[in-house]
Coordinates of C-alpha atoms in Angstrom, one line a residue:
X1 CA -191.2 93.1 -68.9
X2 CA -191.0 89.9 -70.9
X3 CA -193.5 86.8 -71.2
X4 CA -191.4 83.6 -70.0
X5 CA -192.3 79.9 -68.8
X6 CA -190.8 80.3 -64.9
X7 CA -190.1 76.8 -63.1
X8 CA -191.1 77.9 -59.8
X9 CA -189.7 74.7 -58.2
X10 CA -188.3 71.4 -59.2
X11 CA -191.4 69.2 -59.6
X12 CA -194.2 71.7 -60.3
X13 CA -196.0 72.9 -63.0
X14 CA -194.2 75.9 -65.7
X15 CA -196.0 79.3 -65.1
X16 CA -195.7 81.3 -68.7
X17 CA -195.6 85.1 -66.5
X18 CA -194.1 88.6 -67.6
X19 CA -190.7 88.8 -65.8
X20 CA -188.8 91.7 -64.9
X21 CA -185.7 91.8 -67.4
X22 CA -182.4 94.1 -66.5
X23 CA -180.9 95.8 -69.1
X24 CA -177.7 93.8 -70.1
X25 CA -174.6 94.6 -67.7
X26 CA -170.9 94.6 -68.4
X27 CA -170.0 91.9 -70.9
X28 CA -173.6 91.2 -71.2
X29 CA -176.0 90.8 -74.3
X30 CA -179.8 90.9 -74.8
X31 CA -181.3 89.2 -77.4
X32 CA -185.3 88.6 -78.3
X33 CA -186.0 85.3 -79.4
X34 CA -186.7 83.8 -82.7
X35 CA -187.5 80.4 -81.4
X36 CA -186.5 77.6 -79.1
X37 CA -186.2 73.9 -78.8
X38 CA -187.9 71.7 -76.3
X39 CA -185.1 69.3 -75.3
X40 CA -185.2 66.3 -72.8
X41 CA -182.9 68.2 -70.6
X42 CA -185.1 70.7 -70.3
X43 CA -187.4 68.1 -69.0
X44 CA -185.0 66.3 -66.9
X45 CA -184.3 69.8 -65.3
X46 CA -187.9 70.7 -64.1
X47 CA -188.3 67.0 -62.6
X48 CA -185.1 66.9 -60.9
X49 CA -182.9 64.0 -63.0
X50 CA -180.6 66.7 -63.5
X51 CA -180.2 69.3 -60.8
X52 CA -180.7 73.6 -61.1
X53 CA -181.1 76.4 -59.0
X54 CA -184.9 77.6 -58.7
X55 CA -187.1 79.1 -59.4
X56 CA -185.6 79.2 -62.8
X57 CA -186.7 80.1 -66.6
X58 CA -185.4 76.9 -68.4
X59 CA -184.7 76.3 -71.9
X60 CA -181.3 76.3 -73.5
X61 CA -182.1 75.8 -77.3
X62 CA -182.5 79.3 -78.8
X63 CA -181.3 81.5 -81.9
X64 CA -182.5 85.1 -81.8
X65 CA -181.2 88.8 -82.7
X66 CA -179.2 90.9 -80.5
X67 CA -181.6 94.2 -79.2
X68 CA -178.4 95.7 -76.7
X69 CA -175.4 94.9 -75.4
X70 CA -173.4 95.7 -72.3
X71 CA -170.2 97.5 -71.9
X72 CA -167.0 95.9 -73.2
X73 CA -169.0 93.8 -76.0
X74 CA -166.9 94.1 -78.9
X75 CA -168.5 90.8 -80.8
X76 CA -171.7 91.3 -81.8
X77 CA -173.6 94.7 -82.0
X78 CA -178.0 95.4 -82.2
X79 CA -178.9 93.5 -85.4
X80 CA -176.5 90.7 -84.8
X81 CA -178.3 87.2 -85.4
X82 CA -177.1 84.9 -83.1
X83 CA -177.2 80.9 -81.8
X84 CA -177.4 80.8 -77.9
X85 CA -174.9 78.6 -76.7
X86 CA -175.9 77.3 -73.1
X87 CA -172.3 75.7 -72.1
X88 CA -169.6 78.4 -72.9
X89 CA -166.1 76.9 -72.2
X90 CA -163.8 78.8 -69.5
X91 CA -160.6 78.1 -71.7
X92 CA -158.7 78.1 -68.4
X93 CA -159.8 74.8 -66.9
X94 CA -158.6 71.3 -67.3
X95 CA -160.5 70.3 -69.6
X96 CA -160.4 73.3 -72.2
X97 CA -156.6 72.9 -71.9
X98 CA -156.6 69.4 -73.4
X99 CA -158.6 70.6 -75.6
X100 CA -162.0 68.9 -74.4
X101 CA -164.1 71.9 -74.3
X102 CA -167.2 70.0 -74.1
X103 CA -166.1 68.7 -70.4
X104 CA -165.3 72.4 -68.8
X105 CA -165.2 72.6 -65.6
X106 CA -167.0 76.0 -65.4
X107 CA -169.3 76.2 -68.3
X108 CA -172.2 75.9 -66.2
X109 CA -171.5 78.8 -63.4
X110 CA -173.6 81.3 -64.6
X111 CA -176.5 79.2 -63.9
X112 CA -176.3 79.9 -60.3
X113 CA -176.3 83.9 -61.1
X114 CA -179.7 85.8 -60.8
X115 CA -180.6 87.1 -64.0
X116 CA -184.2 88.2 -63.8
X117 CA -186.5 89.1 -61.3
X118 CA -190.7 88.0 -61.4
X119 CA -193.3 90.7 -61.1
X120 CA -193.6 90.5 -57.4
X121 CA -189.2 90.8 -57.3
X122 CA -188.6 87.0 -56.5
X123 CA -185.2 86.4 -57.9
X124 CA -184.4 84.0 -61.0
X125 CA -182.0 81.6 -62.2
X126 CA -181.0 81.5 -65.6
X127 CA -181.4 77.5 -66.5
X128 CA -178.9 76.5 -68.2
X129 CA -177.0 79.8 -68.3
X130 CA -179.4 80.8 -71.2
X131 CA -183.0 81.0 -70.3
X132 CA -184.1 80.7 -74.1
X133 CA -188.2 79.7 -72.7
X134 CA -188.2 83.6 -72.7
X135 CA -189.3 86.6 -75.8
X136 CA -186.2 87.9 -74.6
X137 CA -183.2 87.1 -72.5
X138 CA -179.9 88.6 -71.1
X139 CA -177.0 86.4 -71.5
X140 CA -173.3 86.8 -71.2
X141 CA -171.4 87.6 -74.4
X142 CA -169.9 83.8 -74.4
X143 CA -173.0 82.5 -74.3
X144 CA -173.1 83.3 -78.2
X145 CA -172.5 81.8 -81.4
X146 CA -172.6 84.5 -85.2
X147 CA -174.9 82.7 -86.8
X148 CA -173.6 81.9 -90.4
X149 CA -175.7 83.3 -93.1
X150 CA -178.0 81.5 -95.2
X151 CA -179.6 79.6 -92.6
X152 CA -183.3 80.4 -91.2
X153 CA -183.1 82.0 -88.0
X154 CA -185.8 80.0 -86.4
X155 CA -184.4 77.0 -87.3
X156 CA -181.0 77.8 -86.6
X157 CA -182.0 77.6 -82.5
X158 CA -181.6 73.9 -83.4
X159 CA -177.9 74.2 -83.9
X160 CA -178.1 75.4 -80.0
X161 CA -178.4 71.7 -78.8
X162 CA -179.9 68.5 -81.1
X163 CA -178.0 69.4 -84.2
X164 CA -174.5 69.5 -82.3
X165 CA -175.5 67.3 -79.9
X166 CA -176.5 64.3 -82.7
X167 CA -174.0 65.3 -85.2
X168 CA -171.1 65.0 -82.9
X169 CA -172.0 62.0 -81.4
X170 CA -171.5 60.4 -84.9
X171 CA -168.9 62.8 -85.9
X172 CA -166.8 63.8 -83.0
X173 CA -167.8 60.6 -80.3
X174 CA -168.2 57.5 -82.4
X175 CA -166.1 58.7 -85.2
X176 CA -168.4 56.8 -88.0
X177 CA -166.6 56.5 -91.1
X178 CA -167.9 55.8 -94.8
X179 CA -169.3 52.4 -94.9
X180 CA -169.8 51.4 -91.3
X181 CA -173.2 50.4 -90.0
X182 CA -174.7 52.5 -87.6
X183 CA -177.5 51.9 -84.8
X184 CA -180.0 55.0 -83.1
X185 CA -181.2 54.5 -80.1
X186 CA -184.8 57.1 -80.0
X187 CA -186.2 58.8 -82.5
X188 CA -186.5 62.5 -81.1
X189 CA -184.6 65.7 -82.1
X190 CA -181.2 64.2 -81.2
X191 CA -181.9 60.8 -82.5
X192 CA -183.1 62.4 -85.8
X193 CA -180.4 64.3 -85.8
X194 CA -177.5 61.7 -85.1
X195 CA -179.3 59.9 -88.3
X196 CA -178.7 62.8 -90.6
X197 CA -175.1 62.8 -89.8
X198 CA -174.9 58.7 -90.1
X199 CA -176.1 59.6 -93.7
X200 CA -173.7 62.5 -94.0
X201 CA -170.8 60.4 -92.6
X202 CA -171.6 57.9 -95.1
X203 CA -173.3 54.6 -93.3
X204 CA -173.7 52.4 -95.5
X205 CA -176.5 50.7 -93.0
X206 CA -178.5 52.9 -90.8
X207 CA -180.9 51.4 -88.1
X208 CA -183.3 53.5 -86.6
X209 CA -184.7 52.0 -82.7
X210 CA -187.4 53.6 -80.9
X211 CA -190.7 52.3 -79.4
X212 CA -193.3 54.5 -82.0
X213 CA -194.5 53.0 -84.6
X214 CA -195.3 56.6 -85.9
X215 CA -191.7 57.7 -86.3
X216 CA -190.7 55.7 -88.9
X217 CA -191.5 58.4 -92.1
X218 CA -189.6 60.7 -89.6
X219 CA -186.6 58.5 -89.4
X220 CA -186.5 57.2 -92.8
X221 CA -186.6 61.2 -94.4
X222 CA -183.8 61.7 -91.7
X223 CA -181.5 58.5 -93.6
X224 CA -182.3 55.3 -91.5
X225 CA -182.4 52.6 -94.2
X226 CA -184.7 50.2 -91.7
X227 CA -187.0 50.8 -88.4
X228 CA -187.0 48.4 -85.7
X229 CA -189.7 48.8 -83.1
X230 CA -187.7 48.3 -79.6
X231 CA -188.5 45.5 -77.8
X232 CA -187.0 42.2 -76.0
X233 CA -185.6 41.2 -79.7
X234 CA -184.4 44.5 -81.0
X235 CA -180.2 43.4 -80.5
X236 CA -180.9 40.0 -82.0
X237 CA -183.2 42.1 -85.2
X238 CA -180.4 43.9 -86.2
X239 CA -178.0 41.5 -85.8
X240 CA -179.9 39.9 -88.4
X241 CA -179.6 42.9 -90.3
X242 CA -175.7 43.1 -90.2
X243 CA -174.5 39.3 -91.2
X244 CA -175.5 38.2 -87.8
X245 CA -172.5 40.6 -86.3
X246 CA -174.0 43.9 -85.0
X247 CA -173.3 47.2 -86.1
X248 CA -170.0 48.7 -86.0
X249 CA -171.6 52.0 -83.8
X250 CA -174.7 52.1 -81.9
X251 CA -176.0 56.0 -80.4
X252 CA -178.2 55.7 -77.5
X253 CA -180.3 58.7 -77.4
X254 CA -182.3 57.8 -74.8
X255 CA -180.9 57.5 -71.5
X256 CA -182.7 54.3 -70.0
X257 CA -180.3 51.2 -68.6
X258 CA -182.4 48.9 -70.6
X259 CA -181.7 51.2 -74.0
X260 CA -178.1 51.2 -72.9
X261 CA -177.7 47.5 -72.4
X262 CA -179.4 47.0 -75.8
X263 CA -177.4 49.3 -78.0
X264 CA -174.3 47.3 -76.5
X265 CA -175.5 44.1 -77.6
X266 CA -176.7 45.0 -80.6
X267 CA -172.8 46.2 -81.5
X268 CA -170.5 44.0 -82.9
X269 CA -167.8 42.6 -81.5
X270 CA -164.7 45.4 -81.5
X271 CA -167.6 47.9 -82.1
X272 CA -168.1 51.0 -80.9
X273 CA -171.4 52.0 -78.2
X274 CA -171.9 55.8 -77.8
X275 CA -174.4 56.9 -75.0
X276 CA -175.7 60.1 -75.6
X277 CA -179.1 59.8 -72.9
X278 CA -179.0 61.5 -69.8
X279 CA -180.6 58.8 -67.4
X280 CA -181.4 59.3 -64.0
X281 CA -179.0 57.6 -60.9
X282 CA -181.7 55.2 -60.6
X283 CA -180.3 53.6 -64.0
X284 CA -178.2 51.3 -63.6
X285 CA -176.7 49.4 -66.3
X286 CA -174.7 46.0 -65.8
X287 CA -171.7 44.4 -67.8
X288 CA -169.9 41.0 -66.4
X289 CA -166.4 40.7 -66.8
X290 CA -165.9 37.9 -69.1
X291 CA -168.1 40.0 -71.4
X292 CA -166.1 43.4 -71.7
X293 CA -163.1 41.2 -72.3
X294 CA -165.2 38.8 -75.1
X295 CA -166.8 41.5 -76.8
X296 CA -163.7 44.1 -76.9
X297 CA -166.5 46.7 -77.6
X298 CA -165.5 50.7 -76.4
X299 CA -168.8 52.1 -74.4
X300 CA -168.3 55.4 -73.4
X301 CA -170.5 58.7 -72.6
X302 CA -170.9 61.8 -74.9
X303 CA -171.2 65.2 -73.6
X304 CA -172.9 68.1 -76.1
X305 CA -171.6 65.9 -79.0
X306 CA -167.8 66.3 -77.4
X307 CA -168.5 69.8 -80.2
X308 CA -166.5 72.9 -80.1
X309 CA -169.4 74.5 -80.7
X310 CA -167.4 78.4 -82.2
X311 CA -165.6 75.3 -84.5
X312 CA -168.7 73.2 -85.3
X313 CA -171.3 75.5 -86.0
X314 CA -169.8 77.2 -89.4
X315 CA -169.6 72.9 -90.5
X316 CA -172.9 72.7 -89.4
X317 CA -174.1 75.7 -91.7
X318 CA -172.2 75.1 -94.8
X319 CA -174.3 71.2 -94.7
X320 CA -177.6 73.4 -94.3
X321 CA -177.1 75.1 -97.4
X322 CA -175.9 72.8 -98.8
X323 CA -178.9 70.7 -98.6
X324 CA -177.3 67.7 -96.9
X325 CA -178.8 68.6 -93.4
X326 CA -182.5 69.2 -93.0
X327 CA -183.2 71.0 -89.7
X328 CA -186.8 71.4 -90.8
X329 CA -187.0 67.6 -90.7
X330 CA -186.5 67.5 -86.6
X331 CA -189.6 69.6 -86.0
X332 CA -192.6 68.2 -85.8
X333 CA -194.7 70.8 -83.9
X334 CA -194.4 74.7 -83.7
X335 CA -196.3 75.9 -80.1
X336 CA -196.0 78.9 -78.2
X337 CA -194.8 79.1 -74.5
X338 CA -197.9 77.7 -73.1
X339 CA -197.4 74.5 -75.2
X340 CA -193.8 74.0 -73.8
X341 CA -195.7 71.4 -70.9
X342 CA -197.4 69.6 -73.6
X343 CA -194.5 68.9 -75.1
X344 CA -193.3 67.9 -72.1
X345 CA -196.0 65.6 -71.8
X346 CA -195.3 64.3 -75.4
X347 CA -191.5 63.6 -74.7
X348 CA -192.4 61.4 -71.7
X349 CA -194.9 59.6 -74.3
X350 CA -192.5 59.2 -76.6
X351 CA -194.0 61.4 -79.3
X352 CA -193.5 63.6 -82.1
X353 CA -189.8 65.1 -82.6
X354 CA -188.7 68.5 -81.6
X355 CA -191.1 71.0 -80.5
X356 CA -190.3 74.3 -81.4
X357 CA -191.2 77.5 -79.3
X358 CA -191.6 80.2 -82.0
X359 CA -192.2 83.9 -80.8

Protein backbone atom coordinates (compact mmCIF):
# COMPACT_ATOMS: atom_id res chain seq x y z
CA UNK A 1 0.00 0.00 0.00
CA UNK A 2 1.10 3.48 -1.11
CA UNK A 3 -0.24 7.12 -0.12
CA UNK A 4 -1.60 8.80 -3.42
CA UNK A 5 -4.05 11.89 -4.35
CA UNK A 6 -7.04 9.56 -6.18
CA UNK A 7 -9.47 11.79 -8.59
CA UNK A 8 -12.42 9.92 -7.73
CA UNK A 9 -14.34 11.65 -10.62
CA UNK A 10 -13.90 14.43 -13.04
CA UNK A 11 -15.06 17.57 -11.06
CA UNK A 12 -14.60 16.48 -7.40
CA UNK A 13 -12.32 17.04 -4.79
CA UNK A 14 -8.49 14.78 -4.80
CA UNK A 15 -8.70 12.20 -1.89
CA UNK A 16 -4.76 11.65 -0.78
CA UNK A 17 -5.68 7.50 0.33
CA UNK A 18 -3.24 4.45 0.59
CA UNK A 19 -3.80 2.50 -2.75
CA UNK A 20 -3.27 -0.96 -3.40
CA UNK A 21 0.00 -1.10 -5.76
CA UNK A 22 0.74 -4.53 -7.90
CA UNK A 23 4.03 -5.58 -8.10
CA UNK A 24 5.40 -4.47 -11.65
CA UNK A 25 4.38 -7.03 -14.54
CA UNK A 26 6.02 -7.93 -17.76
CA UNK A 27 7.90 -4.97 -19.15
CA UNK A 28 6.92 -3.05 -16.20
CA UNK A 29 8.92 -0.84 -13.64
CA UNK A 30 8.19 0.47 -10.13
CA UNK A 31 9.67 3.43 -9.03
CA UNK A 32 9.17 5.57 -5.50
CA UNK A 33 9.06 9.00 -6.00
CA UNK A 34 11.41 11.78 -5.44
CA UNK A 35 9.06 14.52 -6.23
CA UNK A 36 6.52 15.79 -8.64
CA UNK A 37 5.30 18.84 -10.48
CA UNK A 38 1.91 20.44 -10.25
CA UNK A 39 1.14 21.17 -13.97
CA UNK A 40 -1.96 22.96 -15.51
CA UNK A 41 -2.77 19.73 -17.13
CA UNK A 42 -3.01 18.11 -14.24
CA UNK A 43 -5.65 20.69 -13.42
CA UNK A 44 -7.30 20.76 -16.70
CA UNK A 45 -7.61 16.87 -16.22
CA UNK A 46 -9.53 16.81 -12.83
CA UNK A 47 -12.02 19.55 -14.22
CA UNK A 48 -12.70 18.04 -17.38
CA UNK A 49 -10.86 20.62 -20.23
CA UNK A 50 -9.04 17.73 -21.13
CA UNK A 51 -10.67 14.36 -20.86
CA UNK A 52 -9.28 10.84 -18.59
CA UNK A 53 -10.53 7.73 -17.52
CA UNK A 54 -11.67 7.84 -13.71
CA UNK A 55 -11.24 7.43 -10.99
CA UNK A 56 -7.70 8.10 -11.64
CA UNK A 57 -4.29 9.06 -9.65
CA UNK A 58 -3.16 12.17 -11.84
CA UNK A 59 0.07 13.74 -12.13
CA UNK A 60 2.57 13.23 -14.89
CA UNK A 61 5.68 15.32 -13.72
CA UNK A 62 7.92 12.95 -11.66
CA UNK A 63 11.68 11.78 -11.28
CA UNK A 64 12.18 9.00 -8.81
CA UNK A 65 14.49 5.65 -8.32
CA UNK A 66 13.61 2.37 -9.67
CA UNK A 67 12.59 -0.19 -6.44
CA UNK A 68 11.68 -3.43 -9.13
CA UNK A 69 11.21 -4.21 -12.42
CA UNK A 70 9.17 -6.64 -14.37
CA UNK A 71 10.23 -9.40 -16.62
CA UNK A 72 11.96 -8.56 -19.87
CA UNK A 73 13.33 -5.03 -18.47
CA UNK A 74 16.72 -4.91 -19.72
CA UNK A 75 17.03 -0.81 -19.27
CA UNK A 76 17.15 0.17 -16.02
CA UNK A 77 17.73 -2.11 -12.89
CA UNK A 78 16.71 -1.29 -8.63
CA UNK A 79 18.91 1.82 -8.02
CA UNK A 80 18.33 3.28 -11.44
CA UNK A 81 17.36 7.17 -11.13
CA UNK A 82 14.92 7.94 -13.52
CA UNK A 83 12.61 10.93 -15.24
CA UNK A 84 9.05 9.69 -15.83
CA UNK A 85 8.07 10.36 -19.19
CA UNK A 86 4.06 10.46 -19.38
CA UNK A 87 3.87 10.36 -23.40
CA UNK A 88 6.16 7.42 -24.66
CA UNK A 89 6.15 7.37 -28.45
CA UNK A 90 4.84 3.97 -30.30
CA UNK A 91 7.59 4.39 -33.07
CA UNK A 92 5.19 2.60 -35.39
CA UNK A 93 2.58 5.24 -35.99
CA UNK A 94 2.32 8.01 -38.35
CA UNK A 95 3.61 10.44 -36.65
CA UNK A 96 6.85 8.69 -35.09
CA UNK A 97 7.54 7.69 -38.67
CA UNK A 98 7.98 11.32 -39.89
CA UNK A 99 9.75 11.73 -37.19
CA UNK A 100 7.11 13.91 -35.02
CA UNK A 101 7.27 11.88 -31.92
CA UNK A 102 5.64 14.44 -29.91
CA UNK A 103 2.20 13.83 -32.15
CA UNK A 104 2.02 9.78 -31.61
CA UNK A 105 -0.87 8.39 -32.15
CA UNK A 106 -0.62 5.98 -29.22
CA UNK A 107 1.42 7.61 -26.61
CA UNK A 108 -1.45 8.01 -24.45
CA UNK A 109 -3.05 4.23 -24.41
CA UNK A 110 -1.84 3.13 -21.27
CA UNK A 111 -3.96 5.60 -19.66
CA UNK A 112 -6.99 3.60 -20.21
CA UNK A 113 -5.16 0.45 -18.46
CA UNK A 114 -5.95 -0.28 -14.70
CA UNK A 115 -2.89 0.07 -12.79
CA UNK A 116 -3.84 0.22 -9.19
CA UNK A 117 -6.61 -0.73 -7.14
CA UNK A 118 -8.04 1.57 -3.83
CA UNK A 119 -8.38 -0.09 -0.39
CA UNK A 120 -11.89 -1.20 -0.90
CA UNK A 121 -10.60 -2.88 -4.73
CA UNK A 122 -12.21 -0.07 -6.91
CA UNK A 123 -10.07 -0.07 -10.00
CA UNK A 124 -7.64 2.87 -11.09
CA UNK A 125 -6.53 4.67 -14.06
CA UNK A 126 -3.09 5.74 -14.38
CA UNK A 127 -3.57 9.65 -15.52
CA UNK A 128 -1.46 10.34 -17.88
CA UNK A 129 0.07 6.92 -18.20
CA UNK A 130 2.26 7.83 -15.12
CA UNK A 131 0.47 8.49 -11.94
CA UNK A 132 3.50 10.51 -10.47
CA UNK A 133 0.73 12.19 -7.48
CA UNK A 134 1.81 8.76 -5.83
CA UNK A 135 5.11 7.63 -3.10
CA UNK A 136 5.35 5.09 -5.62
CA UNK A 137 4.11 4.09 -9.02
CA UNK A 138 4.18 1.13 -11.57
CA UNK A 139 4.79 2.31 -15.05
CA UNK A 140 5.71 0.65 -18.23
CA UNK A 141 9.51 0.57 -19.09
CA UNK A 142 8.90 3.35 -21.89
CA UNK A 143 7.54 5.49 -19.70
CA UNK A 144 11.25 6.21 -18.56
CA UNK A 145 13.96 8.51 -19.21
CA UNK A 146 18.14 7.58 -17.37
CA UNK A 147 18.39 10.46 -15.76
CA UNK A 148 21.84 12.08 -16.58
CA UNK A 149 24.10 12.54 -13.67
CA UNK A 150 24.78 15.65 -11.97
CA UNK A 151 21.48 16.82 -11.78
CA UNK A 152 19.25 16.76 -8.36
CA UNK A 153 16.91 14.17 -8.45
CA UNK A 154 14.04 16.21 -7.09
CA UNK A 155 14.49 18.64 -9.42
CA UNK A 156 15.01 16.64 -12.27
CA UNK A 157 10.94 15.63 -12.21
CA UNK A 158 10.89 19.08 -13.87
CA UNK A 159 12.54 17.84 -17.00
CA UNK A 160 9.22 15.42 -17.00
CA UNK A 161 7.03 18.26 -18.37
CA UNK A 162 7.82 22.36 -17.90
CA UNK A 163 11.42 22.18 -18.74
CA UNK A 164 10.77 20.21 -22.16
CA UNK A 165 7.70 21.55 -22.61
CA UNK A 166 9.09 25.53 -22.42
CA UNK A 167 12.40 24.76 -23.86
CA UNK A 168 11.14 23.26 -26.96
CA UNK A 169 8.62 25.62 -27.59
CA UNK A 170 11.50 28.18 -28.07
CA UNK A 171 13.91 25.65 -29.30
CA UNK A 172 12.12 23.05 -31.28
CA UNK A 173 8.48 25.17 -32.13
CA UNK A 174 9.46 28.72 -32.62
CA UNK A 175 13.02 28.06 -33.60
CA UNK A 176 14.36 31.50 -31.82
CA UNK A 177 17.64 32.27 -32.99
CA UNK A 178 20.45 34.66 -31.46
CA UNK A 179 19.17 38.12 -31.50
CA UNK A 180 15.39 37.88 -32.11
CA UNK A 181 12.95 39.32 -29.73
CA UNK A 182 10.87 37.12 -27.96
CA UNK A 183 7.32 37.49 -26.10
CA UNK A 184 5.91 34.94 -22.93
CA UNK A 185 2.58 34.69 -22.56
CA UNK A 186 2.15 33.51 -18.30
CA UNK A 187 4.59 33.36 -15.94
CA UNK A 188 4.17 29.77 -14.46
CA UNK A 189 6.54 26.67 -14.64
CA UNK A 190 6.26 26.62 -18.47
CA UNK A 191 6.36 30.29 -19.01
CA UNK A 192 9.39 30.50 -16.67
CA UNK A 193 10.81 27.92 -18.32
CA UNK A 194 10.27 28.97 -22.14
CA UNK A 195 12.19 32.31 -20.71
CA UNK A 196 15.31 30.49 -19.68
CA UNK A 197 15.62 29.01 -23.04
CA UNK A 198 14.79 32.69 -24.79
CA UNK A 199 17.98 33.58 -22.70
CA UNK A 200 19.80 30.37 -23.73
CA UNK A 201 18.83 30.78 -27.40
CA UNK A 202 20.13 34.14 -27.27
CA UNK A 203 17.15 36.88 -27.36
CA UNK A 204 18.34 39.79 -27.46
CA UNK A 205 14.80 41.25 -26.07
CA UNK A 206 12.83 39.12 -23.75
CA UNK A 207 9.22 40.21 -22.71
CA UNK A 208 7.66 38.55 -19.99
CA UNK A 209 3.26 38.89 -19.92
CA UNK A 210 1.27 37.76 -17.17
CA UNK A 211 -1.50 39.37 -15.01
CA UNK A 212 0.73 39.22 -11.41
CA UNK A 213 2.41 41.85 -10.41
CA UNK A 214 4.28 39.42 -8.02
CA UNK A 215 6.00 37.50 -10.75
CA UNK A 216 8.14 39.90 -12.00
CA UNK A 217 11.61 38.98 -9.67
CA UNK A 218 10.49 35.46 -10.89
CA UNK A 219 10.65 36.34 -14.54
CA UNK A 220 13.43 38.65 -14.46
CA UNK A 221 15.91 35.79 -12.55
CA UNK A 222 14.40 33.47 -15.34
CA UNK A 223 16.04 36.19 -18.35
CA UNK A 224 12.98 38.53 -19.27
CA UNK A 225 14.64 41.87 -19.82
CA UNK A 226 11.01 43.81 -19.18
CA UNK A 227 7.44 42.83 -17.40
CA UNK A 228 4.34 43.94 -18.84
CA UNK A 229 1.31 43.50 -16.74
CA UNK A 230 -1.44 42.00 -19.28
CA UNK A 231 -4.13 44.04 -19.99
CA UNK A 232 -6.28 45.78 -23.00
CA UNK A 233 -2.73 47.52 -24.02
CA UNK A 234 -0.29 44.75 -23.56
CA UNK A 235 0.29 44.20 -27.88
CA UNK A 236 0.49 47.97 -28.33
CA UNK A 237 3.31 48.02 -24.89
CA UNK A 238 5.53 45.93 -26.48
CA UNK A 239 5.25 47.08 -29.66
CA UNK A 240 6.55 50.08 -28.13
CA UNK A 241 9.30 48.03 -26.93
CA UNK A 242 10.37 46.56 -30.35
CA UNK A 243 10.61 49.87 -32.74
CA UNK A 244 6.86 49.86 -32.88
CA UNK A 245 7.05 46.35 -34.91
CA UNK A 246 6.32 43.44 -32.43
CA UNK A 247 8.52 40.71 -31.59
CA UNK A 248 9.81 38.33 -33.91
CA UNK A 249 8.25 35.15 -31.55
CA UNK A 250 5.58 35.34 -29.03
CA UNK A 251 4.93 31.82 -26.60
CA UNK A 252 1.46 31.72 -25.28
CA UNK A 253 1.57 29.70 -22.19
CA UNK A 254 -1.57 30.17 -21.19
CA UNK A 255 -4.34 28.84 -23.10
CA UNK A 256 -7.05 31.65 -23.08
CA UNK A 257 -8.49 33.08 -26.70
CA UNK A 258 -7.95 36.42 -25.39
CA UNK A 259 -3.96 35.51 -24.55
CA UNK A 260 -3.92 33.92 -27.91
CA UNK A 261 -5.27 36.83 -29.83
CA UNK A 262 -2.80 39.10 -27.96
CA UNK A 263 0.44 37.19 -28.46
CA UNK A 264 -0.52 37.45 -32.30
CA UNK A 265 -0.78 40.98 -32.26
CA UNK A 266 1.88 41.71 -30.37
CA UNK A 267 4.13 39.73 -33.20
CA UNK A 268 5.54 41.45 -35.91
CA UNK A 269 4.67 41.30 -39.15
CA UNK A 270 6.35 37.82 -40.80
CA UNK A 271 6.68 36.83 -37.11
CA UNK A 272 6.35 33.86 -35.62
CA UNK A 273 3.13 33.04 -32.75
CA UNK A 274 3.72 29.75 -30.86
CA UNK A 275 0.68 28.52 -28.64
CA UNK A 276 1.70 26.41 -26.05
CA UNK A 277 -1.82 26.68 -23.59
CA UNK A 278 -4.19 24.05 -23.50
CA UNK A 279 -7.66 26.08 -23.57
CA UNK A 280 -10.77 24.60 -23.26
CA UNK A 281 -13.42 24.17 -26.63
CA UNK A 282 -15.10 27.06 -25.16
CA UNK A 283 -12.03 29.24 -26.47
CA UNK A 284 -12.45 30.40 -29.41
CA UNK A 285 -10.05 32.64 -31.08
CA UNK A 286 -10.84 34.75 -34.35
CA UNK A 287 -8.52 35.94 -37.35
CA UNK A 288 -10.22 37.87 -40.51
CA UNK A 289 -8.92 37.08 -43.72
CA UNK A 290 -7.45 40.27 -44.91
CA UNK A 291 -5.43 39.98 -41.67
CA UNK A 292 -3.52 36.49 -42.10
CA UNK A 293 -2.68 37.67 -45.59
CA UNK A 294 -1.48 41.42 -44.18
CA UNK A 295 0.39 40.20 -41.31
CA UNK A 296 2.12 37.02 -43.04
CA UNK A 297 2.58 35.88 -39.36
CA UNK A 298 2.89 31.57 -38.82
CA UNK A 299 0.45 30.72 -35.64
CA UNK A 300 0.60 27.32 -35.01
CA UNK A 301 0.21 24.81 -31.82
CA UNK A 302 2.97 23.13 -29.79
CA UNK A 303 2.64 19.73 -28.39
CA UNK A 304 5.22 18.65 -25.21
CA UNK A 305 7.68 21.24 -26.75
CA UNK A 306 7.39 19.13 -30.32
CA UNK A 307 10.76 17.28 -27.86
CA UNK A 308 12.07 13.89 -28.39
CA UNK A 309 12.23 13.62 -25.02
CA UNK A 310 15.24 10.13 -25.01
CA UNK A 311 17.02 13.12 -27.52
CA UNK A 312 16.29 16.28 -25.37
CA UNK A 313 16.79 15.36 -22.06
CA UNK A 314 20.83 14.65 -22.10
CA UNK A 315 20.63 18.69 -23.77
CA UNK A 316 18.64 19.57 -21.12
CA UNK A 317 21.22 18.12 -18.38
CA UNK A 318 24.44 19.20 -19.85
CA UNK A 319 22.63 23.25 -19.50
CA UNK A 320 21.92 22.28 -15.78
CA UNK A 321 25.31 21.68 -14.96
CA UNK A 322 26.38 23.90 -16.78
CA UNK A 323 24.74 26.57 -14.88
CA UNK A 324 22.79 28.02 -17.88
CA UNK A 325 19.44 26.45 -16.73
CA UNK A 326 18.09 26.99 -13.26
CA UNK A 327 15.39 24.42 -12.48
CA UNK A 328 15.37 25.57 -8.90
CA UNK A 329 14.18 28.98 -10.20
CA UNK A 330 10.63 27.39 -11.45
CA UNK A 331 9.63 26.34 -7.96
CA UNK A 332 8.19 28.42 -5.87
CA UNK A 333 6.52 26.14 -3.26
CA UNK A 334 7.50 22.60 -1.93
CA UNK A 335 4.03 20.82 -0.37
CA UNK A 336 3.19 17.40 0.22
CA UNK A 337 0.26 15.46 -1.39
CA UNK A 338 -2.33 17.14 0.56
CA UNK A 339 -1.18 20.54 -0.86
CA UNK A 340 -1.52 19.36 -4.50
CA UNK A 341 -5.51 21.19 -4.32
CA UNK A 342 -4.00 24.27 -3.01
CA UNK A 343 -1.92 24.49 -5.68
CA UNK A 344 -4.61 23.82 -7.70
CA UNK A 345 -6.29 26.69 -6.26
CA UNK A 346 -3.12 28.86 -6.78
CA UNK A 347 -2.91 28.03 -10.64
CA UNK A 348 -6.45 29.11 -11.12
CA UNK A 349 -5.32 32.48 -9.18
CA UNK A 350 -2.64 32.86 -11.07
CA UNK A 351 -0.03 32.45 -8.38
CA UNK A 352 3.24 31.37 -7.48
CA UNK A 353 5.28 29.09 -10.13
CA UNK A 354 5.66 25.43 -9.99
CA UNK A 355 4.54 23.56 -7.02
CA UNK A 356 6.55 20.71 -6.22
CA UNK A 357 5.27 17.49 -4.51
CA UNK A 358 8.34 16.23 -2.55
CA UNK A 359 8.09 12.78 -0.79
Amino acid sequence: MVRAAVLPAVGAPLEVTDIDLPDPGPGQVRVRLAAAGVCHSDLSLSNGTMRVPVPAVLGHEGAGTVVAVGEGVNGVAPGSRVVLNWAPACGSCHACALGEVWLCANALNGAADVYARTADGTDLNPGLNVAAFAEETVVSESCLLPLPEGIPLTDAALLGCAVLTGYGAVHHAARVREGETVAVYGVGGVGLAALQAARIAGASRIVAVDVSPEKEELARAAGATDYVIASDTTAREIRGLTGKQGVDVAVECVGRAATIRTAWDSTRRGGRTTVVGIGGKDQQVTFNALELFHWGRTLAGCVYGNANPAEDLPVLAEHVRAGRLDLGALVTERIALDGIPAAFDNMLAGKGGRALVVF
